[in-house]
């Protein structure tokens, strides 16, 4: 999630790109640049057993800090309003999936603390340096999620 025209607000899409390069050997992963979100993504979320979301988030930490929140911890964090503001938030989309009984059982947020949010095409140095960290964190989560799904089949 994120707006690539607004400096560190682009952390989500840029982290997903880094993750895609790092996870090209993993099977069964769909990559989606959700941009600034919309209700049209509800069906996509519901169609998957697991999701990993990348986004700039206020963690009250140093710029470039990466934190992974899973399951209920993710739900609690996104409900706290600490994420950057999107027209439709991930909370709305998760609630829609929850109401319809289609909430992915495996959920993770890879959150990156921004240094600056403003007009611009480049990430701040601290956030740019965090992209490999975010990608590696997501790979570890994806491997665990895929292992659990393999156990279920």
PDB file of C-alpha atoms in Angstrom:
ATOM      1  CA  UNK A   1       0.000   0.000   0.000  1.00  0.00           C
ATOM      2  CA  UNK A   2       1.170   3.500  -0.606  1.00  0.00           C
ATOM      3  CA  UNK A   3       1.472   6.413  -2.945  1.00  0.00           C
ATOM      4  CA  UNK A   4       4.630   6.364  -5.080  1.00  0.00           C
ATOM      5  CA  UNK A   5       4.362  10.123  -5.622  1.00  0.00           C
ATOM      6  CA  UNK A   6       4.802  10.937  -1.928  1.00  0.00           C
ATOM      7  CA  UNK A   7       8.350  10.190  -0.671  1.00  0.00           C
ATOM      8  CA  UNK A   8       8.216   7.608   2.157  1.00  0.00           C
ATOM      9  CA  UNK A   9       4.513   6.926   1.584  1.00  0.00           C
ATOM     10  CA  UNK A  10       5.951   4.791  -1.244  1.00  0.00           C
ATOM     11  CA  UNK A  11       7.608   2.442   1.270  1.00  0.00           C
ATOM     12  CA  UNK A  12       4.874  -0.163   0.759  1.00  0.00           C
ATOM     13  CA  UNK A  13       5.115  -0.507  -3.028  1.00  0.00           C
ATOM     14  CA  UNK A  14       8.927  -0.272  -2.948  1.00  0.00           C
ATOM     15  CA  UNK A  15       9.169  -2.954  -0.234  1.00  0.00           C
ATOM     16  CA  UNK A  16       6.882  -5.201  -2.268  1.00  0.00           C
ATOM     17  CA  UNK A  17       9.176  -4.770  -5.278  1.00  0.00           C
ATOM     18  CA  UNK A  18      12.183  -5.742  -3.135  1.00  0.00           C
ATOM     19  CA  UNK A  19      10.257  -8.735  -1.789  1.00  0.00           C
ATOM     20  CA  UNK A  20       9.273  -9.830  -5.304  1.00  0.00           C
ATOM     21  CA  UNK A  21      12.944  -9.899  -6.306  1.00  0.00           C
ATOM     22  CA  UNK A  22      13.806 -11.886  -3.172  1.00  0.00           C
ATOM     23  CA  UNK A  23      10.885 -14.337  -3.406  1.00  0.00           C
ATOM     24  CA  UNK A  24      10.908 -15.252  -7.091  1.00  0.00           C
ATOM     25  CA  UNK A  25      11.641 -18.882  -6.180  1.00  0.00           C
ATOM     26  CA  UNK A  26       8.581 -19.231  -3.920  1.00  0.00           C
ATOM     27  CA  UNK A  27       5.503 -20.734  -5.554  1.00  0.00           C
ATOM     28  CA  UNK A  28       1.925 -19.689  -4.954  1.00  0.00           C
ATOM     29  CA  UNK A  29       2.495 -15.996  -4.263  1.00  0.00           C
ATOM     30  CA  UNK A  30       0.450 -13.255  -5.920  1.00  0.00           C
ATOM     31  CA  UNK A  31       1.928  -9.752  -5.905  1.00  0.00           C
ATOM     32  CA  UNK A  32      -0.404  -6.779  -5.946  1.00  0.00           C
ATOM     33  CA  UNK A  33       0.470  -3.115  -5.776  1.00  0.00           C
ATOM     34  CA  UNK A  34      -2.576  -1.891  -3.879  1.00  0.00           C
ATOM     35  CA  UNK A  35      -1.618   1.749  -4.292  1.00  0.00           C
ATOM     36  CA  UNK A  36      -3.817   3.831  -2.029  1.00  0.00           C
ATOM     37  CA  UNK A  37      -6.447   1.078  -1.843  1.00  0.00           C
ATOM     38  CA  UNK A  38     -10.095   0.872  -2.761  1.00  0.00           C
ATOM     39  CA  UNK A  39     -13.038  -1.362  -1.984  1.00  0.00           C
ATOM     40  CA  UNK A  40     -12.327  -3.279  -5.208  1.00  0.00           C
ATOM     41  CA  UNK A  41      -9.527  -5.075  -3.351  1.00  0.00           C
ATOM     42  CA  UNK A  42     -11.970  -6.802  -0.981  1.00  0.00           C
ATOM     43  CA  UNK A  43     -12.512  -9.680  -3.414  1.00  0.00           C
ATOM     44  CA  UNK A  44      -8.785 -10.131  -3.905  1.00  0.00           C
ATOM     45  CA  UNK A  45      -8.152 -10.290  -0.167  1.00  0.00           C
ATOM     46  CA  UNK A  46     -11.017 -12.739   0.321  1.00  0.00           C
ATOM     47  CA  UNK A  47      -9.656 -14.996  -2.420  1.00  0.00           C
ATOM     48  CA  UNK A  48      -6.438 -15.699  -0.512  1.00  0.00           C
ATOM     49  CA  UNK A  49      -5.662 -17.757   2.583  1.00  0.00           C
ATOM     50  CA  UNK A  50      -2.781 -15.483   3.550  1.00  0.00           C
ATOM     51  CA  UNK A  51      -1.779 -11.870   2.994  1.00  0.00           C
ATOM     52  CA  UNK A  52       1.331  -9.854   3.660  1.00  0.00           C
ATOM     53  CA  UNK A  53       0.818  -6.094   3.558  1.00  0.00           C
ATOM     54  CA  UNK A  54       3.663  -3.584   3.258  1.00  0.00           C
ATOM     55  CA  UNK A  55       2.994  -0.022   4.362  1.00  0.00           C
ATOM     56  CA  UNK A  56       4.553   3.070   5.870  1.00  0.00           C
ATOM     57  CA  UNK A  57       3.377   3.225   9.471  1.00  0.00           C
ATOM     58  CA  UNK A  58       3.911   5.347  12.542  1.00  0.00           C
ATOM     59  CA  UNK A  59       5.749   2.969  14.848  1.00  0.00           C
ATOM     60  CA  UNK A  60       7.152   5.656  17.158  1.00  0.00           C
ATOM     61  CA  UNK A  61      10.600   4.426  16.143  1.00  0.00           C
ATOM     62  CA  UNK A  62      13.575   5.683  14.167  1.00  0.00           C
ATOM     63  CA  UNK A  63      12.957   6.277  10.440  1.00  0.00           C
ATOM     64  CA  UNK A  64      13.525   3.088   8.496  1.00  0.00           C
ATOM     65  CA  UNK A  65      12.581   0.807  11.385  1.00  0.00           C
ATOM     66  CA  UNK A  66      10.830  -2.336  10.146  1.00  0.00           C
ATOM     67  CA  UNK A  67       8.338  -4.171  12.316  1.00  0.00           C
ATOM     68  CA  UNK A  68       6.295  -7.259  11.449  1.00  0.00           C
ATOM     69  CA  UNK A  69       2.891  -7.672  13.055  1.00  0.00           C
ATOM     70  CA  UNK A  70       0.909 -10.858  12.509  1.00  0.00           C
ATOM     71  CA  UNK A  71      -2.649 -11.996  13.046  1.00  0.00           C
ATOM     72  CA  UNK A  72      -4.392 -10.278  15.936  1.00  0.00           C
ATOM     73  CA  UNK A  73      -1.395  -7.977  16.494  1.00  0.00           C
ATOM     74  CA  UNK A  74      -1.800  -6.724  12.921  1.00  0.00           C
ATOM     75  CA  UNK A  75      -5.545  -6.297  13.371  1.00  0.00           C
ATOM     76  CA  UNK A  76      -5.055  -4.338  16.592  1.00  0.00           C
ATOM     77  CA  UNK A  77      -2.394  -2.103  15.049  1.00  0.00           C
ATOM     78  CA  UNK A  78      -4.373  -1.199  11.941  1.00  0.00           C
ATOM     79  CA  UNK A  79      -7.426  -0.468  14.085  1.00  0.00           C
ATOM     80  CA  UNK A  80      -5.364   1.896  16.231  1.00  0.00           C
ATOM     81  CA  UNK A  81      -5.180   4.356  13.342  1.00  0.00           C
ATOM     82  CA  UNK A  82      -1.384   4.406  13.311  1.00  0.00           C
ATOM     83  CA  UNK A  83      -1.086   3.739   9.602  1.00  0.00           C
ATOM     84  CA  UNK A  84      -0.868   6.511   7.098  1.00  0.00           C
ATOM     85  CA  UNK A  85      -4.210   7.753   5.835  1.00  0.00           C
ATOM     86  CA  UNK A  86      -5.659   6.087   2.753  1.00  0.00           C
ATOM     87  CA  UNK A  87      -9.077   6.704   1.211  1.00  0.00           C
ATOM     88  CA  UNK A  88     -10.001   3.136   2.149  1.00  0.00           C
ATOM     89  CA  UNK A  89      -7.829   1.634   4.811  1.00  0.00           C
ATOM     90  CA  UNK A  90      -6.664  -1.920   5.283  1.00  0.00           C
ATOM     91  CA  UNK A  91      -8.894  -1.966   8.361  1.00  0.00           C
ATOM     92  CA  UNK A  92     -11.950  -1.446   6.153  1.00  0.00           C
ATOM     93  CA  UNK A  93     -10.906  -4.216   3.798  1.00  0.00           C
ATOM     94  CA  UNK A  94     -10.126  -6.661   6.604  1.00  0.00           C
ATOM     95  CA  UNK A  95     -13.445  -5.864   8.274  1.00  0.00           C
ATOM     96  CA  UNK A  96     -15.275  -6.536   5.013  1.00  0.00           C
ATOM     97  CA  UNK A  97     -13.536  -9.913   4.744  1.00  0.00           C
ATOM     98  CA  UNK A  98     -14.264 -10.645   8.406  1.00  0.00           C
ATOM     99  CA  UNK A  99     -17.981  -9.847   8.019  1.00  0.00           C
ATOM    100  CA  UNK A 100     -18.292 -12.136   5.003  1.00  0.00           C
ATOM    101  CA  UNK A 101     -16.317 -14.915   6.707  1.00  0.00           C
ATOM    102  CA  UNK A 102     -13.489 -14.617   4.192  1.00  0.00           C
ATOM    103  CA  UNK A 103     -10.733 -13.109   6.338  1.00  0.00           C
ATOM    104  CA  UNK A 104      -7.387 -14.694   5.466  1.00  0.00           C
ATOM    105  CA  UNK A 105      -6.341 -16.812   8.437  1.00  0.00           C
ATOM    106  CA  UNK A 106      -2.709 -15.807   7.979  1.00  0.00           C
ATOM    107  CA  UNK A 107      -2.127 -12.048   7.982  1.00  0.00           C
ATOM    108  CA  UNK A 108       1.000  -9.971   8.391  1.00  0.00           C
ATOM    109  CA  UNK A 109       1.844  -6.304   8.173  1.00  0.00           C
ATOM    110  CA  UNK A 110       5.414  -5.341   7.351  1.00  0.00           C
ATOM    111  CA  UNK A 111       5.442  -1.783   8.656  1.00  0.00           C
ATOM    112  CA  UNK A 112       8.188   0.731   7.855  1.00  0.00           C
ATOM    113  CA  UNK A 113       8.621   3.944   9.859  1.00  0.00           C
ATOM    114  CA  UNK A 114       8.748   6.896   7.437  1.00  0.00           C
ATOM    115  CA  UNK A 115      11.137   9.816   7.783  1.00  0.00           C
ATOM    116  CA  UNK A 116       9.094  12.188   5.644  1.00  0.00           C
ATOM    117  CA  UNK A 117       5.802  12.274   3.789  1.00  0.00           C
ATOM    118  CA  UNK A 118       5.534  14.880   1.071  1.00  0.00           C
ATOM    119  CA  UNK A 119       5.597  15.254  -2.676  1.00  0.00           C
ATOM    120  CA  UNK A 120       8.567  13.469  -4.193  1.00  0.00           C
ATOM    121  CA  UNK A 121       9.566  10.353  -6.075  1.00  0.00           C
ATOM    122  CA  UNK A 122      12.471   9.219  -3.886  1.00  0.00           C
ATOM    123  CA  UNK A 123      12.447   7.454  -0.550  1.00  0.00           C
ATOM    124  CA  UNK A 124      14.393   9.078   2.264  1.00  0.00           C
ATOM    125  CA  UNK A 125      17.826   7.464   2.787  1.00  0.00           C
ATOM    126  CA  UNK A 126      16.735   5.684   5.996  1.00  0.00           C
ATOM    127  CA  UNK A 127      13.641   4.188   4.383  1.00  0.00           C
ATOM    128  CA  UNK A 128      15.494   3.234   1.193  1.00  0.00           C
ATOM    129  CA  UNK A 129      18.050   1.395   3.339  1.00  0.00           C
ATOM    130  CA  UNK A 130      15.207  -0.494   5.039  1.00  0.00           C
ATOM    131  CA  UNK A 131      13.886  -2.071   1.827  1.00  0.00           C
ATOM    132  CA  UNK A 132      16.127  -5.186   1.987  1.00  0.00           C
ATOM    133  CA  UNK A 133      15.249  -5.617   5.670  1.00  0.00           C
ATOM    134  CA  UNK A 134      11.517  -5.420   4.914  1.00  0.00           C
ATOM    135  CA  UNK A 135      11.875  -7.840   2.002  1.00  0.00           C
ATOM    136  CA  UNK A 136      13.801 -10.366   4.100  1.00  0.00           C
ATOM    137  CA  UNK A 137      11.267 -10.104   6.922  1.00  0.00           C
ATOM    138  CA  UNK A 138       8.444 -10.745   4.451  1.00  0.00           C
ATOM    139  CA  UNK A 139      10.279 -13.715   2.973  1.00  0.00           C
ATOM    140  CA  UNK A 140      10.561 -15.305   6.421  1.00  0.00           C
ATOM    141  CA  UNK A 141       6.834 -14.756   6.990  1.00  0.00           C
ATOM    142  CA  UNK A 142       5.935 -16.099   3.527  1.00  0.00           C
ATOM    143  CA  UNK A 143       8.001 -19.233   4.095  1.00  0.00           C
ATOM    144  CA  UNK A 144       6.193 -19.868   7.386  1.00  0.00           C
ATOM    145  CA  UNK A 145       2.790 -19.177   5.823  1.00  0.00           C
ATOM    146  CA  UNK A 146       3.526 -21.515   2.903  1.00  0.00           C
ATOM    147  CA  UNK A 147       4.712 -24.255   5.288  1.00  0.00           C
ATOM    148  CA  UNK A 148       1.456 -24.045   7.268  1.00  0.00           C
ATOM    149  CA  UNK A 149      -0.592 -24.156   4.081  1.00  0.00           C
ATOM    150  CA  UNK A 150       1.398 -27.204   2.970  1.00  0.00           C
ATOM    151  CA  UNK A 151       0.558 -28.924   6.257  1.00  0.00           C
ATOM    152  CA  UNK A 152      -3.151 -28.273   5.680  1.00  0.00           C
ATOM    153  CA  UNK A 153      -3.225 -29.996   2.287  1.00  0.00           C
TER     154      UNK A 153
END
